[in-house]
Coordinates of N, CA and C and ligand atoms in Angstrom, one line a residue:
M3 N -152.7 -121.4 9.5 CA -151.3 -121.3 9.9 C -150.9 -122.6 10.5
I4 N -149.7 -123.0 10.3 CA -149.1 -124.2 10.9 C -148.6 -123.8 12.3
F5 N -149.0 -124.5 13.3 CA -148.6 -124.2 14.7 C -148.2 -125.5 15.4
E6 N -147.0 -125.4 16.1 CA -146.5 -126.6 16.8 C -146.0 -126.1 18.2
Q7 N -146.4 -126.7 19.2 CA -145.9 -126.5 20.6 C -145.0 -127.6 21.0
L8 N -143.7 -127.3 21.1 CA -142.7 -128.4 21.4 C -142.3 -128.3 22.9
S9 N -142.3 -129.4 23.6 CA -141.9 -129.4 25.0 C -140.5 -129.9 25.0
L10 N -139.5 -129.0 25.5 CA -138.1 -129.3 25.4 C -137.4 -129.1 26.7
G11 N -136.4 -130.0 26.9 CA -135.5 -129.8 28.1 C -136.2 -130.3 29.3
N12 N -135.5 -130.1 30.5 CA -136.0 -130.6 31.7 C -136.5 -129.5 32.7
M13 N -136.9 -128.3 32.0 CA -137.4 -127.2 32.8 C -138.8 -126.9 32.3
K14 N -139.5 -127.9 31.7 CA -140.8 -127.7 31.2 C -140.9 -126.5 30.2
N15 N -139.9 -126.3 29.4 CA -139.9 -125.2 28.5 C -140.8 -125.5 27.3
F16 N -141.5 -124.5 26.8 CA -142.2 -124.6 25.5 C -141.4 -123.8 24.4
C17 N -141.3 -124.4 23.3 CA -140.7 -123.8 22.1 C -141.8 -123.8 21.0
Y18 N -141.9 -122.8 20.2 CA -143.0 -122.7 19.3 C -142.6 -122.6 17.8
L19 N -143.3 -123.3 17.0 CA -143.1 -123.2 15.5 C -144.4 -122.6 14.9
F20 N -144.2 -121.6 14.1 CA -145.4 -121.1 13.3 C -144.9 -121.0 11.9
A21 N -145.9 -121.3 11.0 CA -145.6 -121.1 9.5 C -146.9 -120.8 8.8
D22 N -146.8 -120.1 7.7 CA -147.9 -119.8 6.8 C -148.2 -121.2 6.1
S23 N -149.5 -121.6 6.1 CA -149.9 -122.9 5.5 C -149.6 -122.9 4.0
Q24 N -149.7 -121.8 3.4 CA -149.5 -121.8 1.9 C -148.0 -121.7 1.5
S25 N -147.3 -120.7 2.0 CA -145.9 -120.5 1.6 C -144.9 -121.4 2.4
H26 N -145.4 -121.8 3.5 CA -144.6 -122.6 4.5 C -143.4 -121.8 5.1
E27 N -143.4 -120.5 4.8 CA -142.4 -119.7 5.5 C -142.8 -119.6 7.0
G28 N -141.8 -119.8 7.9 CA -142.1 -119.8 9.3 C -141.0 -119.3 10.2
F29 N -141.3 -119.4 11.5 CA -140.3 -118.9 12.5 C -140.4 -119.8 13.7
V30 N -139.4 -119.8 14.5 CA -139.3 -120.5 15.8 C -139.2 -119.5 16.9
V31 N -139.9 -119.7 18.0 CA -139.8 -118.8 19.2 C -139.2 -119.7 20.3
D32 N -138.1 -119.1 20.9 CA -137.5 -119.7 22.1 C -136.9 -121.1 21.9
P33 N -135.9 -121.3 21.0 CA -135.3 -122.6 20.9 C -134.3 -122.8 22.0
G34 N -134.8 -123.3 23.1 CA -134.1 -123.4 24.4 C -133.2 -124.6 24.4
F35 N -133.7 -125.7 24.0 CA -133.0 -126.9 24.1 C -133.2 -127.8 22.8
D36 N -132.3 -128.7 22.6 CA -132.6 -129.8 21.7 C -132.8 -129.4 20.2
H37 N -131.8 -128.8 19.6 CA -131.9 -128.4 18.2 C -132.3 -129.5 17.3
V38 N -131.9 -130.8 17.6 CA -132.2 -131.9 16.8 C -133.7 -132.1 16.7
K39 N -134.4 -132.0 17.8 CA -135.9 -132.1 17.8 C -136.5 -131.0 17.1
I40 N -136.0 -129.8 17.3 CA -136.6 -128.6 16.6 C -136.4 -128.8 15.1
M41 N -135.3 -129.2 14.6 CA -135.1 -129.3 13.2 C -135.8 -130.4 12.6
E42 N -136.0 -131.5 13.4 CA -136.9 -132.6 12.9 C -138.3 -132.1 12.7
A43 N -138.8 -131.3 13.6 CA -140.2 -130.7 13.5 C -140.3 -129.8 12.3
V44 N -139.2 -129.0 12.1 CA -139.2 -128.1 11.0 C -139.3 -128.9 9.7
K45 N -138.6 -130.0 9.6 CA -138.6 -130.8 8.4 C -139.9 -131.5 8.2
R46 N -140.4 -132.1 9.3 CA -141.7 -132.8 9.3 C -142.8 -131.9 8.8
L47 N -142.8 -130.6 9.2 CA -143.9 -129.7 8.9 C -143.5 -128.9 7.6
K48 N -142.4 -129.3 7.0 CA -142.0 -128.6 5.7 C -141.9 -127.1 5.9
I49 N -141.3 -126.7 7.0 CA -141.2 -125.2 7.2 C -140.0 -124.7 6.6
N50 N -140.1 -123.6 5.9 CA -138.9 -122.8 5.4 C -138.6 -121.8 6.5
L51 N -137.7 -122.1 7.4 CA -137.5 -121.3 8.6 C -136.7 -120.0 8.3
T52 N -137.3 -118.9 8.5 CA -136.6 -117.6 8.1 C -136.2 -116.8 9.4
R53 N -136.9 -117.1 10.5 CA -136.6 -116.3 11.7 C -136.5 -117.1 13.0
I54 N -135.6 -116.7 13.9 CA -135.6 -117.3 15.2 C -135.8 -116.1 16.2
I55 N -136.7 -116.2 17.1 CA -137.1 -115.1 17.9 C -137.0 -115.5 19.4
F56 N -136.4 -114.6 20.2 CA -136.3 -114.8 21.6 C -137.3 -114.0 22.3
T57 N -138.1 -114.6 23.2 CA -139.0 -113.8 24.1 C -138.2 -113.0 25.1
H58 N -137.0 -113.6 25.5 CA -136.1 -112.9 26.4 C -134.8 -113.6 26.5
H59 N -133.8 -113.2 27.3 CA -132.5 -113.6 27.2 C -132.1 -114.9 28.0
H60 N -133.0 -115.4 28.8 CA -132.7 -116.5 29.7 C -132.2 -117.7 28.9
F61 N -131.2 -118.4 29.5 CA -130.6 -119.5 28.7 C -131.6 -120.6 28.3
D62 N -132.6 -120.8 29.1 CA -133.5 -121.9 28.7 C -134.5 -121.5 27.5
H63 N -134.2 -120.3 27.0 CA -135.0 -119.9 25.8 C -134.2 -119.6 24.6
I64 N -132.8 -119.7 24.8 CA -131.9 -119.4 23.7 C -130.9 -120.4 23.3
N65 N -130.7 -121.4 24.2 CA -129.6 -122.3 24.1 C -129.4 -123.0 22.8
A66 N -130.5 -123.4 22.1 CA -130.3 -124.1 20.8 C -130.4 -123.2 19.6
A67 N -130.3 -121.9 19.8 CA -130.5 -121.0 18.7 C -129.3 -121.0 17.7
N68 N -128.1 -121.1 18.1 CA -127.0 -121.1 17.2 C -127.0 -122.3 16.2
P69 N -127.2 -123.5 16.8 CA -127.2 -124.7 15.8 C -128.4 -124.6 14.9
V70 N -129.6 -124.1 15.4 CA -130.8 -124.0 14.5 C -130.5 -123.0 13.4
K71 N -129.8 -121.9 13.8 CA -129.4 -120.9 12.8 C -128.4 -121.5 11.7
A72 N -127.5 -122.2 12.2 CA -126.5 -122.8 11.3 C -127.1 -123.8 10.3
Q73 N -128.2 -124.5 10.8 CA -128.8 -125.5 9.9 C -129.9 -124.9 9.0
S74 N -130.4 -123.8 9.4 CA -131.6 -123.2 8.6 C -131.2 -122.0 7.9
G75 N -130.2 -121.2 8.4 CA -129.9 -119.9 7.8 C -130.8 -118.8 8.3
A76 N -131.7 -119.1 9.2 CA -132.7 -118.1 9.7 C -132.0 -117.0 10.5
E77 N -132.5 -115.8 10.4 CA -131.9 -114.7 11.2 C -132.5 -114.7 12.6
I78 N -131.6 -114.3 13.6 CA -132.0 -114.3 15.0 C -132.5 -112.9 15.3
I79 N -133.7 -112.8 15.9 CA -134.3 -111.5 16.3 C -134.5 -111.4 17.8
C80 N -134.1 -110.3 18.4 CA -134.5 -110.1 19.8 C -134.7 -108.6 20.1
H81 N -135.3 -108.3 21.2 CA -135.4 -106.9 21.6 C -134.1 -106.3 21.9
R82 N -133.9 -105.0 21.7 CA -132.6 -104.4 21.8 C -132.0 -104.5 23.3
E83 N -132.9 -104.6 24.2 CA -132.4 -104.8 25.6 C -132.0 -106.2 26.0
T84 N -132.4 -107.1 25.1 CA -132.0 -108.5 25.3 C -130.5 -108.7 24.8
A85 N -130.1 -108.1 23.8 CA -128.8 -108.4 23.1 C -127.7 -108.3 24.1
P86 N -127.5 -107.2 24.9 CA -126.3 -107.2 25.8 C -126.3 -108.3 26.9
L87 N -127.5 -108.9 27.1 CA -127.6 -109.9 28.2 C -127.4 -111.3 27.7
L88 N -127.2 -111.5 26.4 CA -126.9 -112.8 25.8 C -125.5 -113.3 26.1
H89 N -124.6 -112.4 26.3 CA -123.2 -112.7 26.7 C -122.7 -113.8 25.8
G90 N -122.9 -113.8 24.5 CA -122.3 -114.7 23.6 C -123.0 -116.1 23.6
A91 N -124.0 -116.4 24.5 CA -124.6 -117.7 24.5 C -125.4 -117.9 23.2
A92 N -125.8 -116.8 22.6 CA -126.5 -116.9 21.3 C -126.1 -115.6 20.5
S93 N -126.1 -115.8 19.2 CA -125.8 -114.6 18.4 C -127.2 -113.9 18.1
Y94 N -127.1 -112.7 17.4 CA -128.3 -112.1 16.9 C -128.0 -111.3 15.7
D95 N -129.1 -111.1 14.9 CA -128.9 -110.4 13.6 C -129.8 -109.1 13.5
R96 N -130.9 -109.1 14.3 CA -131.8 -107.9 14.2 C -132.3 -107.6 15.6
L97 N -132.1 -106.3 15.9 CA -132.6 -105.8 17.2 C -133.9 -105.0 16.9
I98 N -134.9 -105.3 17.8 CA -136.2 -104.8 17.5 C -136.7 -104.0 18.8
D99 N -137.8 -103.2 18.5 CA -138.4 -102.4 19.6 C -139.9 -102.7 19.6
D100 N -140.6 -102.2 20.6 CA -142.0 -102.4 20.7 C -142.7 -102.0 19.4
G101 N -143.6 -102.9 19.0 CA -144.4 -102.6 17.8 C -143.8 -103.2 16.5
Y102 N -142.6 -103.8 16.6 CA -142.0 -104.3 15.4 C -142.9 -105.4 14.8
T103 N -143.2 -105.3 13.5 CA -144.2 -106.1 12.8 C -143.5 -106.8 11.6
F104 N -143.8 -108.0 11.4 CA -143.3 -108.7 10.2 C -144.4 -109.6 9.6
K105 N -144.2 -110.1 8.4 CA -145.2 -111.0 7.8 C -144.5 -112.3 7.4
V106 N -145.2 -113.4 7.7 CA -144.8 -114.7 7.1 C -146.0 -115.1 6.2
G107 N -145.6 -115.2 4.9 CA -146.7 -115.3 3.9 C -147.6 -114.1 4.0
G108 N -148.9 -114.3 4.1 CA -149.8 -113.2 4.3 C -150.1 -112.9 5.8
R109 N -149.4 -113.6 6.7 CA -149.8 -113.5 8.1 C -149.0 -112.5 8.9
K110 N -149.7 -111.7 9.7 CA -149.0 -110.7 10.4 C -148.6 -111.1 11.8
V111 N -147.3 -110.7 12.2 CA -146.8 -110.9 13.6 C -146.4 -109.6 14.2
V112 N -146.9 -109.3 15.4 CA -146.6 -108.0 16.0 C -145.8 -108.3 17.3
C113 N -144.7 -107.7 17.6 CA -143.9 -107.9 18.8 C -144.3 -106.8 19.8
I114 N -144.6 -107.2 21.0 CA -145.0 -106.2 22.0 C -143.9 -106.3 23.2
H115 N -143.4 -105.1 23.5 CA -142.4 -105.1 24.6 C -143.1 -105.2 25.9
T116 N -142.8 -106.3 26.7 CA -143.4 -106.5 28.0 C -142.4 -106.8 29.0
P117 N -141.6 -105.7 29.4 CA -140.6 -105.9 30.4 C -141.1 -106.2 31.8
G118 N -140.3 -106.7 32.7 CA -140.7 -107.0 34.0 C -140.0 -108.3 34.5
H119 N -140.3 -109.4 33.8 CA -139.5 -110.6 34.1 C -138.1 -110.4 33.7
A120 N -137.9 -109.9 32.5 CA -136.6 -109.5 32.0 C -136.7 -108.2 31.2
P121 N -135.6 -107.4 31.2 CA -135.8 -106.0 30.6 C -136.2 -106.1 29.1
G122 N -135.7 -107.0 28.3 CA -136.1 -107.1 26.9 C -137.2 -108.1 26.6
A123 N -138.0 -108.4 27.5 CA -139.0 -109.4 27.3 C -140.0 -108.9 26.3
I124 N -140.4 -109.8 25.4 CA -141.5 -109.5 24.4 C -142.5 -110.6 24.3
C125 N -143.7 -110.2 23.9 CA -144.8 -111.1 23.6 C -145.0 -111.0 22.1
L126 N -145.5 -112.0 21.4 CA -145.8 -112.0 20.0 C -147.2 -112.2 19.7
L127 N -147.8 -111.3 19.0 CA -149.2 -111.5 18.6 C -149.2 -112.1 17.2
V128 N -149.6 -113.3 17.0 CA -149.4 -114.0 15.8 C -150.7 -114.2 15.1
D129 N -150.9 -113.6 13.9 CA -152.1 -113.8 13.1 C -153.4 -113.5 13.8
D130 N -153.3 -112.6 14.8 CA -154.5 -112.3 15.6 C -155.2 -113.5 16.2
K131 N -154.4 -114.5 16.4 CA -155.0 -115.8 17.0 C -154.2 -116.3 18.2
W132 N -152.9 -116.1 18.2 CA -152.0 -116.6 19.3 C -151.3 -115.5 19.9
L133 N -151.1 -115.6 21.2 CA -150.3 -114.7 22.0 C -149.1 -115.5 22.6
V134 N -148.0 -115.4 22.0 CA -146.8 -116.1 22.6 C -146.2 -115.2 23.7
S135 N -146.3 -115.7 24.9 CA -146.1 -114.8 26.1 C -144.8 -115.0 26.8
G136 N -144.0 -115.9 26.4 CA -142.7 -116.1 27.1 C -142.9 -116.4 28.6
D137 N -142.0 -115.7 29.4 CA -142.1 -115.9 30.8 C -142.8 -114.6 31.4
T138 N -143.5 -113.8 30.6 CA -144.3 -112.7 31.1 C -145.6 -113.2 31.7
L139 N -146.3 -114.1 30.9 CA -147.6 -114.6 31.4 C -147.5 -116.1 31.2
F140 N -147.8 -116.8 32.3 CA -148.0 -118.3 32.3 C -149.5 -118.6 32.4
I141 N -149.9 -119.8 32.2 CA -151.3 -120.2 32.4 C -151.5 -120.2 33.9
N142 N -152.3 -119.3 34.4 CA -152.7 -119.1 35.8 C -151.6 -118.5 36.7
D143 N -150.6 -118.0 36.0 CA -149.5 -117.4 36.8 C -148.7 -116.4 35.9
C144 N -147.6 -115.8 36.5 CA -146.8 -115.0 35.6 C -145.3 -115.3 36.0
G145 N -144.4 -114.8 35.2 CA -143.0 -115.1 35.4 C -142.5 -114.4 36.7
R146 N -141.3 -114.8 37.1 CA -140.7 -114.3 38.4 C -140.3 -112.8 38.2
A147 N -140.4 -112.1 39.2 CA -140.0 -110.7 39.2 C -138.9 -110.4 40.2
D148 N -138.2 -111.5 40.6 CA -137.2 -111.3 41.7 C -135.8 -111.7 41.1
L149 N -135.7 -111.8 39.8 CA -134.4 -112.2 39.2 C -133.6 -111.0 38.9
D150 N -132.3 -111.2 38.6 CA -131.5 -110.1 38.1 C -132.1 -109.4 36.9
G151 N -132.3 -108.1 36.9 CA -132.9 -107.5 35.8 C -134.5 -107.5 35.8
S152 N -135.1 -108.1 36.8 CA -136.5 -108.1 36.9 C -137.0 -106.8 37.5
D153 N -138.3 -106.5 37.3 CA -138.9 -105.3 37.9 C -140.4 -105.5 38.1
P154 N -140.8 -105.7 39.4 CA -142.2 -106.0 39.7 C -143.2 -105.0 39.1
Q155 N -142.8 -103.7 39.2 CA -143.7 -102.6 38.7 C -143.9 -102.8 37.2
K156 N -142.8 -103.1 36.5 CA -142.9 -103.2 35.0 C -143.7 -104.5 34.6
L157 N -143.5 -105.6 35.4 CA -144.2 -106.8 35.1 C -145.7 -106.6 35.3
F158 N -146.0 -105.9 36.4 CA -147.4 -105.6 36.7 C -148.0 -104.7 35.5
D159 N -147.3 -103.7 35.1 CA -147.7 -102.9 34.0 C -147.9 -103.7 32.7
S160 N -146.9 -104.6 32.5 CA -147.0 -105.4 31.2 C -148.2 -106.3 31.2
L161 N -148.5 -106.9 32.4 CA -149.7 -107.7 32.5 C -151.0 -106.9 32.3
Q162 N -151.0 -105.7 32.8 CA -152.1 -104.8 32.6 C -152.3 -104.5 31.1
R163 N -151.1 -104.3 30.4 CA -151.2 -104.0 29.0 C -151.7 -105.2 28.2
L164 N -151.3 -106.4 28.6 CA -151.8 -107.7 27.9 C -153.3 -107.8 28.1
K165 N -153.8 -107.3 29.2 CA -155.3 -107.4 29.5 C -156.1 -106.6 28.4
T166 N -155.4 -105.7 27.7 CA -156.2 -104.9 26.7 C -156.3 -105.6 25.4
L167 N -155.7 -106.8 25.3 CA -155.7 -107.5 24.0 C -157.0 -108.4 24.0
P168 N -157.4 -108.8 22.9 CA -158.7 -109.6 22.8 C -158.7 -110.9 23.5
D169 N -159.9 -111.3 24.0 CA -160.1 -112.5 24.8 C -159.9 -113.8 24.0
H170 N -160.1 -113.7 22.6 CA -160.0 -115.0 21.9 C -158.6 -115.5 21.7
L171 N -157.6 -114.7 22.0 CA -156.2 -115.1 21.7 C -155.8 -116.4 22.5
I172 N -155.1 -117.2 21.9 CA -154.6 -118.5 22.6 C -153.2 -118.2 23.2
V173 N -153.2 -118.3 24.5 CA -151.9 -117.9 25.2 C -151.0 -119.1 25.1
C174 N -149.8 -118.8 24.6 CA -148.7 -119.8 24.4 C -147.5 -119.4 25.3
S175 N -147.4 -119.9 26.5 CA -146.4 -119.4 27.4 C -145.1 -120.1 27.3
G176 N -144.1 -119.6 28.0 CA -142.7 -120.1 27.9 C -142.5 -121.4 28.6
H177 N -143.3 -121.8 29.6 CA -143.2 -123.0 30.4 C -144.5 -123.7 30.6
N178 N -144.5 -125.0 30.7 CA -145.7 -125.7 31.0 C -145.9 -125.9 32.5
Y179 N -146.2 -124.7 33.1 CA -146.3 -124.7 34.6 C -147.8 -124.7 35.0
G180 N -148.7 -124.6 34.1 CA -150.1 -124.4 34.5 C -150.9 -125.6 34.5
P181 N -152.2 -125.5 34.7 CA -153.2 -126.6 34.7 C -153.5 -127.1 33.2
A182 N -153.1 -126.3 32.3 CA -153.3 -126.7 30.9 C -152.1 -126.2 30.0
A183 N -151.9 -126.8 28.9 CA -150.8 -126.3 28.0 C -151.1 -124.9 27.4
T184 N -152.3 -124.7 27.1 CA -152.7 -123.4 26.6 C -154.1 -123.0 27.2
R185 N -154.4 -121.8 27.3 CA -155.8 -121.3 27.6 C -156.0 -120.0 26.8
T186 N -157.2 -119.6 26.7 CA -157.4 -118.3 26.0 C -157.1 -117.1 26.9
L187 N -156.8 -116.0 26.3 CA -156.5 -114.8 27.1 C -157.7 -114.4 27.9
G188 N -158.9 -114.7 27.4 CA -160.1 -114.4 28.2 C -160.2 -115.2 29.5
E189 N -159.7 -116.5 29.4 CA -159.7 -117.3 30.6 C -158.6 -116.8 31.6
E190 N -157.5 -116.3 31.0 CA -156.5 -115.8 31.9 C -157.0 -114.5 32.6
K191 N -157.7 -113.7 31.9 CA -158.2 -112.4 32.5 C -159.2 -112.8 33.6
R192 N -159.9 -113.9 33.4 CA -160.9 -114.3 34.4 C -160.3 -115.0 35.6
L193 N -159.3 -115.9 35.3 CA -158.9 -116.9 36.3 C -157.5 -116.7 36.9
N194 N -156.6 -116.0 36.1 CA -155.2 -115.8 36.5 C -155.1 -114.8 37.6
P195 N -154.7 -115.1 38.8 CA -154.6 -114.1 39.9 C -153.7 -113.0 39.6
T196 N -152.6 -113.3 38.8 CA -151.6 -112.2 38.6 C -152.2 -111.2 37.6
M197 N -153.2 -111.5 36.8 CA -153.9 -110.6 36.0 C -154.9 -109.8 36.7
N198 N -155.3 -110.3 37.8 CA -156.4 -109.7 38.6 C -156.0 -108.8 39.8
A199 N -154.7 -108.8 40.0 CA -154.2 -107.9 41.1 C -154.6 -106.5 40.7
R200 N -155.2 -105.7 41.7 CA -155.7 -104.4 41.4 C -154.6 -103.3 41.6
S201 N -153.5 -103.7 42.3 CA -152.4 -102.7 42.5 C -151.1 -103.5 42.6
L202 N -150.0 -102.7 42.5 CA -148.7 -103.4 42.6 C -148.6 -104.1 44.0
E203 N -149.1 -103.4 45.0 CA -149.0 -104.0 46.4 C -149.7 -105.4 46.4
E204 N -150.9 -105.4 45.8 CA -151.7 -106.7 45.8 C -150.9 -107.7 45.0
F205 N -150.3 -107.3 43.9 CA -149.6 -108.1 43.0 C -148.4 -108.7 43.7
C206 N -147.7 -107.9 44.4 CA -146.4 -108.4 45.1 C -146.8 -109.3 46.3
K207 N -148.0 -109.3 46.8 CA -148.4 -110.2 47.9 C -148.8 -111.6 47.4
L208 N -149.0 -111.8 46.1 CA -149.4 -113.1 45.6 C -148.3 -114.1 45.9
P209 N -148.7 -115.3 46.1 CA -147.7 -116.4 46.4 C -146.8 -116.7 45.2
Ligands
ZN22 ZN1 -137.1 -116.4 32.0

């Protein structure tokens, strides 16, 4: 599979491109900034872009979606709880729920609803190799739970749910906030304090 991690904007955001190596059908996750750079990468990698997916509604994950859609014709996909929070900053074509699955070429992508940082937050399990985690899980940390629409209990539960996924997955988070650009989920389970909190109380006490 073709994989590209793009660092965009001035908030250390990561945007991701995935495509099937054979058919070159692909999708972009979180086009937050700089549609020119995103479309340059799409052309360089010869990706036939069919989907634009938001991990959640925050502006730094959606801002460049409309121009990318205009230039590629890709459909915009988000969780149904994300749609009312976009407030016209980006359009959408398809609303999804937990477990929504699609294929690019022969490769499977599963969307997992992981609320807490934002109500409609999702993670994407890509080809049983990558876990695109948005602002739910960062390398060695997790997203904020004190924003409008955040819920610490739900974020704690979502992180517990992610812990049930296999260790070999490569965590692709929404921001470059950690000691590395990516780590495996096994490493996060071992090293990330937010994944190791044993209770909500302990989770909320973390710095
Ligand atoms: Zn966010």
